[in-house]
Amino acid sequence: QVQLEESGGGLVQPGGSLRLSCAASERTFGVYTMGWFRQGPGKEREFVATIRSSGRTDYADSVKERFTISRDNAKNTVYLQMNSLKPEDTAVYYCAAKLGISSSYNYWGQGTQVTVSS
């Protein structure tokens, strides 16, 4: 039902910034909780940030004060602004969606690569 597509990844130097975007096909996008996850080399997928339909946000401790999640319901798009990037942030970043009553994220994009290196 819900199709998600990430964009905005690339190569950036440590300390640099990137903004990721995730476009959703769902016309009722505004009622979904949206999240960003990432999977680094040799690691399991981990939570990065989430934003609920109410606008409430939550972040992993590793990205607090550096990353900001936001959404534009009129454009059916969620963003992840990433500042002060570190090599440890290198990963494939995925956006995901779920209804607020769901215990897990049901819809996933195919990911966008972020590489932080000198």
A tleap script that builds the chain and sets N, CA, C and O, in Angstrom:
source leaprc.protein.ff14SB
mol = sequence {
  NGLN VAL GLN LEU GLU GLU SER GLY GLY GLY
  LEU VAL GLN PRO GLY GLY SER LEU ARG LEU
  SER CYS ALA ALA SER GLU ARG THR PHE GLY
  VAL TYR THR MET GLY TRP PHE ARG GLN GLY
  PRO GLY LYS GLU ARG GLU PHE VAL ALA THR
  ILE ARG SER SER GLY ARG THR ASP TYR ALA
  ASP SER VAL LYS GLU ARG PHE THR ILE SER
  ARG ASP ASN ALA LYS ASN THR VAL TYR LEU
  GLN MET ASN SER LEU LYS PRO GLU ASP THR
  ALA VAL TYR TYR CYS ALA ALA LYS LEU GLY
  ILE SER SER SER TYR ASN TYR TRP GLY GLN
  GLY THR GLN VAL THR VAL SER CSER
}
set mol.1.N position { 0.820 -1.207 0.000 }
set mol.1.CA position { 0.000 0.000 0.000 }
set mol.1.C position { 0.861 1.266 0.000 }
set mol.1.O position { 0.794 2.063 -0.936 }
set mol.2.N position { 1.666 1.450 1.047 }
set mol.2.CA position { 2.499 2.640 1.167 }
set mol.2.C position { 3.846 2.389 0.499 }
set mol.2.O position { 4.553 1.440 0.841 }
set mol.3.N position { 4.191 3.241 -0.450 }
set mol.3.CA position { 5.482 3.173 -1.120 }
set mol.3.C position { 6.342 4.348 -0.664 }
set mol.3.O position { 5.891 5.493 -0.654 }
set mol.4.N position { 7.587 4.051 -0.288 }
set mol.4.CA position { 8.508 5.054 0.218 }
set mol.4.C position { 9.776 5.068 -0.619 }
set mol.4.O position { 10.263 4.016 -1.033 }
set mol.5.N position { 10.311 6.256 -0.870 }
set mol.5.CA position { 11.528 6.384 -1.648 }
set mol.5.C position { 12.432 7.444 -1.040 }
set mol.5.O position { 12.067 8.617 -0.965 }
set mol.6.N position { 13.625 7.019 -0.604 }
set mol.6.CA position { 14.594 7.924 -0.005 }
set mol.6.C position { 15.478 8.565 -1.071 }
set mol.6.O position { 15.686 8.004 -2.147 }
set mol.7.N position { 15.992 9.746 -0.752 }
set mol.7.CA position { 16.941 10.429 -1.617 }
set mol.7.C position { 17.786 11.372 -0.773 }
set mol.7.O position { 17.445 11.661 0.373 }
set mol.8.N position { 18.884 11.848 -1.338 }
set mol.8.CA position { 19.719 12.832 -0.668 }
set mol.8.C position { 21.012 12.306 -0.092 }
set mol.8.O position { 21.811 13.084 0.430 }
set mol.9.N position { 21.242 11.009 -0.170 }
set mol.9.CA position { 22.475 10.447 0.349 }
set mol.9.C position { 23.661 10.791 -0.532 }
set mol.9.O position { 23.503 11.305 -1.640 }
set mol.10.N position { 24.857 10.500 -0.022 }
set mol.10.CA position { 26.060 10.781 -0.772 }
set mol.10.C position { 27.291 10.735 0.097 }
set mol.10.O position { 27.250 10.248 1.226 }
set mol.11.N position { 28.394 11.246 -0.436 }
set mol.11.CA position { 29.669 11.295 0.267 }
set mol.11.C position { 29.874 12.680 0.863 }
set mol.11.O position { 29.709 13.690 0.179 }
set mol.12.N position { 30.232 12.723 2.134 }
set mol.12.CA position { 30.455 13.994 2.819 }
set mol.12.C position { 31.631 13.849 3.777 }
set mol.12.O position { 31.865 12.769 4.319 }
set mol.13.N position { 32.374 14.940 3.987 }
set mol.13.CA position { 33.493 14.928 4.918 }
set mol.13.C position { 33.008 15.011 6.362 }
set mol.13.O position { 31.930 15.545 6.620 }
set mol.14.N position { 33.791 14.490 7.305 }
set mol.14.CA position { 33.422 14.627 8.712 }
set mol.14.C position { 33.159 16.087 9.071 }
set mol.14.O position { 33.904 16.981 8.669 }
set mol.15.N position { 32.096 16.314 9.828 }
set mol.15.CA position { 31.701 17.662 10.185 }
set mol.15.C position { 30.732 18.298 9.213 }
set mol.15.O position { 30.191 19.369 9.487 }
set mol.16.N position { 30.507 17.659 8.092 }
set mol.16.CA position { 29.609 18.182 7.077 }
set mol.16.C position { 28.154 17.865 7.354 }
set mol.16.O position { 27.814 17.288 8.387 }
set mol.17.N position { 27.296 18.249 6.414 }
set mol.17.CA position { 25.853 18.081 6.571 }
set mol.17.C position { 25.222 17.484 5.324 }
set mol.17.O position { 25.720 17.653 4.211 }
set mol.18.N position { 24.123 16.787 5.533 }
set mol.18.CA position { 23.299 16.257 4.460 }
set mol.18.C position { 21.849 16.324 4.901 }
set mol.18.O position { 21.553 16.260 6.094 }
set mol.19.N position { 20.950 16.453 3.946 }
set mol.19.CA position { 19.528 16.353 4.230 }
set mol.19.C position { 18.926 15.235 3.398 }
set mol.19.O position { 18.966 15.269 2.168 }
set mol.20.N position { 18.369 14.249 4.080 }
set mol.20.CA position { 17.709 13.145 3.421 }
set mol.20.C position { 16.218 13.438 3.290 }
set mol.20.O position { 15.625 14.089 4.151 }
set mol.21.N position { 15.625 12.955 2.213 }
set mol.21.CA position { 14.198 13.098 1.995 }
set mol.21.C position { 13.581 11.734 1.764 }
set mol.21.O position { 14.232 10.827 1.245 }
set mol.22.N position { 12.337 11.594 2.145 }
set mol.22.CA position { 11.593 10.362 1.898 }
set mol.22.C position { 10.204 10.742 1.425 }
set mol.22.O position { 9.428 11.339 2.171 }
set mol.23.N position { 9.893 10.397 0.189 }
set mol.23.CA position { 8.598 10.701 -0.397 }
set mol.23.C position { 7.684 9.489 -0.281 }
set mol.23.O position { 8.083 8.367 -0.594 }
set mol.24.N position { 6.467 9.722 0.167 }
set mol.24.CA position { 5.493 8.657 0.366 }
set mol.24.C position { 4.356 8.765 -0.631 }
set mol.24.O position { 3.952 9.863 -1.015 }
set mol.25.N position { 3.846 7.622 -1.044 }
set mol.25.CA position { 2.753 7.579 -2.009 }
set mol.25.C position { 1.387 7.687 -1.353 }
set mol.25.O position { 0.402 8.008 -2.017 }
set mol.26.N position { 1.320 7.423 -0.064 }
set mol.26.CA position { 0.058 7.351 0.642 }
set mol.26.C position { -0.611 8.712 0.765 }
set mol.26.O position { -0.013 9.669 1.256 }
set mol.27.N position { -1.855 8.786 0.315 }
set mol.27.CA position { -2.575 10.057 0.350 }
set mol.27.C position { -2.959 10.473 1.764 }
set mol.27.O position { -3.194 11.653 2.025 }
set mol.28.N position { -3.022 9.505 2.679 }
set mol.28.CA position { -3.288 9.811 4.081 }
set mol.28.C position { -1.997 9.818 4.895 }
set mol.28.O position { -1.990 9.418 6.059 }
set mol.29.N position { -0.926 10.264 4.290 }
set mol.29.CA position { 0.402 10.313 4.883 }
set mol.29.C position { 0.397 10.942 6.271 }
set mol.29.O position { 1.120 10.495 7.161 }
set mol.30.N position { -0.404 11.964 6.452 }
set mol.30.CA position { -0.413 12.721 7.691 }
set mol.30.C position { -0.790 11.938 8.936 }
set mol.30.O position { -0.493 12.384 10.044 }
set mol.31.N position { -1.425 10.802 8.797 }
set mol.31.CA position { -1.834 10.017 9.960 }
set mol.31.C position { -0.777 8.997 10.375 }
set mol.31.O position { -0.928 8.337 11.403 }
set mol.32.N position { 0.278 8.863 9.597 }
set mol.32.CA position { 1.310 7.868 9.873 }
set mol.32.C position { 2.422 8.404 10.763 }
set mol.32.O position { 2.785 9.579 10.709 }
set mol.33.N position { 2.943 7.511 11.574 }
set mol.33.CA position { 4.200 7.756 12.253 }
set mol.33.C position { 5.316 7.408 11.270 }
set mol.33.O position { 5.288 6.352 10.638 }
set mol.34.N position { 6.293 8.296 11.147 }
set mol.34.CA position { 7.405 8.089 10.233 }
set mol.34.C position { 8.707 7.950 11.014 }
set mol.34.O position { 8.893 8.577 12.056 }
set mol.35.N position { 9.591 7.125 10.496 }
set mol.35.CA position { 10.862 6.918 11.169 }
set mol.35.C position { 12.025 6.816 10.202 }
set mol.35.O position { 11.858 6.512 9.021 }
set mol.36.N position { 13.199 7.077 10.730 }
set mol.36.CA position { 14.451 6.859 10.007 }
set mol.36.C position { 15.274 5.825 10.755 }
set mol.36.O position { 15.405 5.885 11.977 }
set mol.37.N position { 15.822 4.883 10.016 }
set mol.37.CA position { 16.685 3.845 10.546 }
set mol.37.C position { 17.948 3.789 9.702 }
set mol.37.O position { 17.984 4.334 8.598 }
set mol.38.N position { 18.973 3.140 10.209 }
set mol.38.CA position { 20.196 3.003 9.439 }
set mol.38.C position { 20.869 1.677 9.733 }
set mol.38.O position { 20.676 1.082 10.794 }
set mol.39.N position { 21.663 1.227 8.774 }
set mol.39.CA position { 22.419 -0.003 8.932 }
set mol.39.C position { 23.833 0.221 8.419 }
set mol.39.O position { 24.050 0.378 7.218 }
set mol.40.N position { 24.790 0.234 9.338 }
set mol.40.CA position { 26.187 0.413 8.984 }
set mol.40.C position { 26.824 -0.899 8.573 }
set mol.40.O position { 26.223 -1.961 8.734 }
set mol.41.N position { 28.044 -0.834 8.040 }
set mol.41.CA position { 28.753 -2.040 7.604 }
set mol.41.C position { 28.926 -3.034 8.745 }
set mol.41.O position { 29.471 -2.693 9.795 }
set mol.42.N position { 28.465 -4.250 8.540 }
set mol.42.CA position { 28.612 -5.290 9.540 }
set mol.42.C position { 27.762 -5.112 10.782 }
set mol.42.O position { 27.991 -5.788 11.785 }
set mol.43.N position { 26.785 -4.219 10.736 }
set mol.43.CA position { 25.944 -3.953 11.894 }
set mol.43.C position { 24.481 -4.239 11.596 }
set mol.43.O position { 24.075 -4.344 10.438 }
set mol.44.N position { 23.704 -4.362 12.652 }
set mol.44.CA position { 22.270 -4.542 12.508 }
set mol.44.C position { 21.595 -3.186 12.308 }
set mol.44.O position { 22.152 -2.147 12.662 }
set mol.45.N position { 20.413 -3.208 11.746 }
set mol.45.CA position { 19.663 -1.990 11.556 }
set mol.45.C position { 19.313 -1.377 12.910 }
set mol.45.O position { 18.915 -2.087 13.833 }
set mol.46.N position { 19.461 -0.060 13.024 }
set mol.46.CA position { 19.194 0.613 14.272 }
set mol.46.C position { 18.295 1.828 14.073 }
set mol.46.O position { 18.258 2.427 12.998 }
set mol.47.N position { 17.584 2.170 15.116 }
set mol.47.CA position { 16.701 3.318 15.130 }
set mol.47.C position { 17.496 4.608 15.130 }
set mol.47.O position { 18.518 4.713 15.808 }
set mol.48.N position { 17.029 5.594 14.369 }
set mol.48.CA position { 17.664 6.902 14.325 }
set mol.48.C position { 16.739 7.983 14.874 }
set mol.48.O position { 17.104 8.704 15.803 }
set mol.49.N position { 15.543 8.096 14.301 }
set mol.49.CA position { 14.616 9.147 14.708 }
set mol.49.C position { 13.204 8.796 14.275 }
set mol.49.O position { 13.007 8.004 13.354 }
set mol.50.N position { 12.224 9.388 14.942 }
set mol.50.CA position { 10.831 9.181 14.574 }
set mol.50.C position { 10.041 10.463 14.772 }
set mol.50.O position { 10.378 11.290 15.619 }
set mol.51.N position { 8.999 10.618 13.990 }
set mol.51.CA position { 8.081 11.741 14.148 }
set mol.51.C position { 6.662 11.219 13.986 }
set mol.51.O position { 6.329 10.584 12.986 }
set mol.52.N position { 5.836 11.493 14.980 }
set mol.52.CA position { 4.460 11.042 14.966 }
set mol.52.C position { 3.563 12.028 14.227 }
set mol.52.O position { 3.992 13.127 13.875 }
set mol.53.N position { 2.318 11.628 13.996 }
set mol.53.CA position { 1.379 12.494 13.302 }
set mol.53.C position { 1.137 13.792 14.076 }
set mol.53.O position { 0.807 14.823 13.490 }
set mol.54.N position { 1.302 13.728 15.385 }
set mol.54.CA position { 1.147 14.902 16.233 }
set mol.54.C position { 2.314 15.873 16.121 }
set mol.54.O position { 2.219 17.024 16.547 }
set mol.55.N position { 3.421 15.399 15.540 }
set mol.55.CA position { 4.619 16.195 15.452 }
set mol.55.C position { 5.645 15.874 16.521 }
set mol.55.O position { 6.762 16.389 16.472 }
set mol.56.N position { 5.296 15.043 17.480 }
set mol.56.CA position { 6.239 14.661 18.522 }
set mol.56.C position { 7.386 13.861 17.926 }
set mol.56.O position { 7.175 12.993 17.079 }
set mol.57.N position { 8.590 14.156 18.370 }
set mol.57.CA position { 9.781 13.510 17.831 }
set mol.57.C position { 10.558 12.775 18.911 }
set mol.57.O position { 10.405 13.043 20.103 }
set mol.58.N position { 11.393 11.845 18.471 }
set mol.58.CA position { 12.276 11.116 19.365 }
set mol.58.C position { 13.529 10.765 18.573 }
set mol.58.O position { 13.471 10.555 17.361 }
set mol.59.N position { 14.668 10.704 19.274 }
set mol.59.CA position { 15.947 10.456 18.625 }
set mol.59.C position { 16.770 9.443 19.396 }
set mol.59.O position { 16.662 9.330 20.617 }
set mol.60.N position { 17.596 8.708 18.661 }
set mol.60.CA position { 18.597 7.874 19.308 }
set mol.60.C position { 19.616 8.782 19.986 }
set mol.60.O position { 19.903 9.874 19.497 }
set mol.61.N position { 20.156 8.333 21.104 }
set mol.61.CA position { 21.128 9.141 21.837 }
set mol.61.C position { 22.334 9.510 20.976 }
set mol.61.O position { 22.916 10.581 21.146 }
set mol.62.N position { 22.702 8.638 20.065 }
set mol.62.CA position { 23.885 8.859 19.250 }
set mol.62.C position { 23.742 10.014 18.263 }
set mol.62.O position { 24.743 10.516 17.751 }
set mol.63.N position { 22.501 10.443 17.990 }
set mol.63.CA position { 22.292 11.505 17.005 }
set mol.63.C position { 21.626 12.744 17.582 }
set mol.63.O position { 21.439 13.729 16.867 }
set mol.64.N position { 21.267 12.716 18.850 }
set mol.64.CA position { 20.634 13.876 19.471 }
set mol.64.C position { 21.532 15.111 19.356 }
set mol.64.O position { 22.752 15.025 19.492 }
set mol.65.N position { 20.910 16.238 19.108 }
set mol.65.CA position { 21.573 17.537 18.964 }
set mol.65.C position { 22.308 17.674 17.633 }
set mol.65.O position { 22.861 18.733 17.337 }
set mol.66.N position { 22.318 16.616 16.835 }
set mol.66.CA position { 22.958 16.673 15.524 }
set mol.66.C position { 21.966 16.479 14.381 }
set mol.66.O position { 22.075 17.135 13.345 }
set mol.67.N position { 21.000 15.582 14.565 }
set mol.67.CA position { 20.019 15.273 13.531 }
set mol.67.C position { 18.666 15.863 13.895 }
set mol.67.O position { 18.330 15.980 15.074 }
set mol.68.N position { 17.890 16.234 12.880 }
set mol.68.CA position { 16.543 16.736 13.079 }
set mol.68.C position { 15.599 16.087 12.082 }
set mol.68.O position { 15.835 16.131 10.874 }
set mol.69.N position { 14.532 15.486 12.586 }
set mol.69.CA position { 13.512 14.907 11.722 }
set mol.69.C position { 12.347 15.885 11.616 }
set mol.69.O position { 11.974 16.524 12.599 }
set mol.70.N position { 11.782 15.995 10.431 }
set mol.70.CA position { 10.640 16.872 10.209 }
set mol.70.C position { 9.761 16.284 9.114 }
set mol.70.O position { 10.159 15.346 8.422 }
set mol.71.N position { 8.577 16.836 8.963 }
set mol.71.CA position { 7.682 16.345 7.917 }
set mol.71.C position { 6.883 17.486 7.319 }
set mol.71.O position { 6.604 18.489 7.975 }
set mol.72.N position { 6.523 17.310 6.057 }
set mol.72.CA position { 5.676 18.240 5.339 }
set mol.72.C position { 4.529 17.414 4.786 }
set mol.72.O position { 4.657 16.779 3.739 }
set mol.73.N position { 3.413 17.424 5.491 }
set mol.73.CA position { 2.287 16.584 5.100 }
set mol.73.C position { 1.685 16.980 3.755 }
set mol.73.O position { 1.137 16.134 3.048 }
set mol.74.N position { 1.781 18.242 3.403 }
set mol.74.CA position { 1.268 18.696 2.116 }
set mol.74.C position { 2.048 18.096 0.959 }
set mol.74.O position { 1.521 17.952 -0.144 }
set mol.75.N position { 3.311 17.745 1.209 }
set mol.75.CA position { 4.164 17.156 0.187 }
set mol.75.C position { 4.362 15.662 0.375 }
set mol.75.O position { 5.092 15.033 -0.391 }
set mol.76.N position { 3.720 15.086 1.388 }
set mol.76.CA position { 3.869 13.661 1.699 }
set mol.76.C position { 5.345 13.283 1.833 }
set mol.76.O position { 5.788 12.272 1.289 }
set mol.77.N position { 6.088 14.095 2.552 }
set mol.77.CA position { 7.530 13.917 2.641 }
set mol.77.C position { 8.025 14.078 4.073 }
set mol.77.O position { 7.562 14.947 4.811 }
set mol.78.N position { 8.972 13.228 4.451 }
set mol.78.CA position { 9.650 13.347 5.727 }
set mol.78.C position { 11.127 13.601 5.450 }
set mol.78.O position { 11.677 13.084 4.478 }
set mol.79.N position { 11.769 14.396 6.304 }
set mol.79.CA position { 13.158 14.781 6.116 }
set mol.79.C position { 14.008 14.380 7.316 }
set mol.79.O position { 13.511 14.226 8.432 }
set mol.80.N position { 15.285 14.219 7.059 }
set mol.80.CA position { 16.255 14.037 8.129 }
set mol.80.C position { 17.432 14.959 7.842 }
set mol.80.O position { 18.230 14.699 6.942 }
set mol.81.N position { 17.533 16.034 8.609 }
set mol.81.CA position { 18.659 16.946 8.498 }
set mol.81.C position { 19.783 16.426 9.383 }
set mol.81.O position { 19.599 16.262 10.589 }
set mol.82.N position { 20.933 16.169 8.798 }
set mol.82.CA position { 22.060 15.602 9.518 }
set mol.82.C position { 23.217 16.596 9.515 }
set mol.82.O position { 23.737 16.950 8.457 }
set mol.83.N position { 23.611 17.040 10.692 }
set mol.83.CA position { 24.712 17.977 10.851 }
set mol.83.C position { 25.837 17.341 11.653 }
set mol.83.O position { 25.641 16.326 12.322 }
set mol.84.N position { 27.006 17.944 11.581 }
set mol.84.CA position { 28.167 17.465 12.330 }
set mol.84.C position { 28.379 15.975 12.144 }
set mol.84.O position { 28.554 15.235 13.112 }
set mol.85.N position { 28.363 15.549 10.915 }
set mol.85.CA position { 28.443 14.123 10.609 }
set mol.85.C position { 29.793 13.532 11.000 }
set mol.85.O position { 30.837 14.174 10.887 }
set mol.86.N position { 29.733 12.298 11.459 }
set mol.86.CA position { 30.900 11.552 11.892 }
set mol.86.C position { 31.063 10.304 11.032 }
set mol.86.O position { 30.090 9.833 10.442 }
set mol.87.N position { 32.273 9.765 10.951 }
set mol.87.CA position { 32.455 8.510 10.208 }
set mol.87.C position { 31.538 7.394 10.690 }
set mol.87.O position { 31.128 6.544 9.899 }
set mol.88.N position { 31.213 7.389 11.976 }
set mol.88.CA position { 30.326 6.382 12.541 }
set mol.88.C position { 28.900 6.478 12.008 }
set mol.88.O position { 28.111 5.549 12.179 }
set mol.89.N position { 28.564 7.595 11.362 }
set mol.89.CA position { 27.239 7.763 10.775 }
set mol.89.C position { 27.120 7.089 9.412 }
set mol.89.O position { 26.029 7.023 8.846 }
set mol.90.N position { 28.222 6.594 8.888 }
set mol.90.CA position { 28.203 5.919 7.595 }
set mol.90.C position { 27.275 4.710 7.651 }
set mol.90.O position { 27.443 3.826 8.491 }
set mol.91.N position { 26.304 4.680 6.757 }
set mol.91.CA position { 25.312 3.611 6.759 }
set mol.91.C position { 24.365 3.793 5.585 }
set mol.91.O position { 24.362 4.830 4.922 }
set mol.92.N position { 23.566 2.771 5.345 }
set mol.92.CA position { 22.415 2.911 4.468 }
set mol.92.C position { 21.261 3.390 5.339 }
set mol.92.O position { 20.937 2.768 6.351 }
set mol.93.N position { 20.653 4.479 4.946 }
set mol.93.CA position { 19.561 5.058 5.715 }
set mol.93.C position { 18.222 4.711 5.081 }
set mol.93.O position { 18.033 4.867 3.875 }
set mol.94.N position { 17.304 4.242 5.900 }
set mol.94.CA position { 15.989 3.827 5.455 }
set mol.94.C position { 14.906 4.651 6.136 }
set mol.94.O position { 15.010 4.953 7.324 }
set mol.95.N position { 13.877 5.012 5.399 }
set mol.95.CA position { 12.708 5.575 6.044 }
set mol.95.C position { 11.640 4.502 6.142 }
set mol.95.O position { 11.618 3.557 5.354 }
set mol.96.N position { 10.760 4.656 7.114 }
set mol.96.CA position { 9.735 3.666 7.380 }
set mol.96.C position { 8.468 4.355 7.862 }
set mol.96.O position { 8.497 5.491 8.335 }
set mol.97.N position { 7.356 3.643 7.731 }
set mol.97.CA position { 6.072 4.199 8.122 }
set mol.97.C position { 5.222 3.167 8.843 }
set mol.97.O position { 5.310 1.968 8.579 }
set mol.98.N position { 4.404 3.655 9.750 }
set mol.98.CA position { 3.451 2.799 10.434 }
set mol.98.C position { 2.307 3.647 10.962 }
set mol.98.O position { 2.458 4.851 11.169 }
set mol.99.N position { 1.180 3.024 11.174 }
set mol.99.CA position { 0.093 3.692 11.868 }
set mol.99.C position { 0.433 3.746 13.343 }
set mol.99.O position { 1.160 2.895 13.855 }
set mol.100.N position { -0.091 4.738 14.015 }
set mol.100.CA position { 0.236 4.929 15.421 }
set mol.100.C position { -0.100 3.753 16.310 }
set mol.100.O position { 0.564 3.532 17.322 }
set mol.101.N position { -1.117 2.998 15.949 }
set mol.101.CA position { -1.528 1.857 16.755 }
set mol.101.C position { -0.679 0.619 16.507 }
set mol.101.O position { -0.777 -0.347 17.262 }
set mol.102.N position { 0.146 0.622 15.477 }
set mol.102.CA position { 0.984 -0.527 15.154 }
set mol.102.C position { 2.188 -0.590 16.084 }
set mol.102.O position { 2.741 0.437 16.476 }
set mol.103.N position { 2.582 -1.807 16.429 }
set mol.103.CA position { 3.725 -1.997 17.319 }
set mol.103.C position { 5.052 -1.970 16.572 }
set mol.103.O position { 6.106 -1.803 17.185 }
set mol.104.N position { 5.008 -2.133 15.254 }
set mol.104.CA position { 6.217 -2.137 14.448 }
set mol.104.C position { 5.978 -1.407 13.134 }
set mol.104.O position { 4.839 -1.210 12.712 }
set mol.105.N position { 7.079 -1.011 12.494 }
set mol.105.CA position { 6.984 -0.340 11.200 }
set mol.105.C position { 6.693 -1.370 10.112 }
set mol.105.O position { 7.370 -2.395 10.022 }
set mol.106.N position { 5.705 -1.100 9.305 }
set mol.106.CA position { 5.227 -2.043 8.303 }
set mol.106.C position { 5.707 -1.741 6.893 }
set mol.106.O position { 5.738 -2.633 6.046 }
set mol.107.N position { 6.080 -0.503 6.633 }
set mol.107.CA position { 6.460 -0.088 5.288 }
set mol.107.C position { 7.851 0.517 5.302 }
set mol.107.O position { 8.185 1.325 6.168 }
set mol.108.N position { 8.664 0.110 4.320 }
set mol.108.CA position { 10.066 0.508 4.262 }
set mol.108.C position { 10.470 0.941 2.867 }
set mol.108.O position { 10.001 0.388 1.872 }
set mol.109.N position { 11.347 1.938 2.801 }
set mol.109.CA position { 11.954 2.314 1.545 }
set mol.109.C position { 13.136 1.411 1.246 }
set mol.109.O position { 13.466 0.533 2.043 }
set mol.110.N position { 13.775 1.620 0.104 }
set mol.110.CA position { 14.896 0.777 -0.287 }
set mol.110.C position { 16.251 1.301 0.179 }
set mol.110.O position { 17.263 0.619 0.015 }
set mol.111.N position { 16.285 2.478 0.745 }
set mol.111.CA position { 17.489 2.993 1.362 }
set mol.111.C position { 18.305 3.927 0.491 }
set mol.111.O position { 18.222 3.887 -0.736 }
set mol.112.N position { 19.100 4.773 1.146 }
set mol.112.CA position { 20.036 5.656 0.471 }
set mol.112.C position { 21.351 5.656 1.241 }
set mol.112.O position { 21.357 5.742 2.469 }
set mol.113.N position { 22.462 5.559 0.521 }
set mol.113.CA position { 23.780 5.429 1.143 }
set mol.113.C position { 24.314 6.779 1.593 }
set mol.113.O position { 24.301 7.753 0.840 }
set mol.114.N position { 24.783 6.820 2.832 }
set mol.114.CA position { 25.475 7.982 3.375 }
set mol.114.C position { 26.877 7.536 3.782 }
set mol.114.O position { 27.032 6.620 4.590 }
set mol.115.N position { 27.885 8.178 3.225 }
set mol.115.CA position { 29.265 7.851 3.546 }
set mol.115.C position { 29.962 9.097 4.069 }
set mol.115.O position { 29.998 10.126 3.394 }
set mol.116.N position { 30.517 9.002 5.274 }
set mol.116.CA position { 31.225 10.115 5.901 }
set mol.116.C position { 32.700 9.739 5.967 }
set mol.116.O position { 33.089 8.848 6.722 }
set mol.117.N position { 33.514 10.422 5.176 }
set mol.117.CA position { 34.924 10.071 5.080 }
set mol.117.C position { 35.730 11.260 4.576 }
set mol.117.O position { 35.234 12.086 3.810 }
set mol.118.N position { 36.988 11.331 5.022 }
set mol.118.CA position { 37.888 12.391 4.574 }
set mol.118.C position { 38.365 12.129 3.158 }
set mol.118.O position { 39.134 12.919 2.609 }
savepdb mol mol.pdb
quit
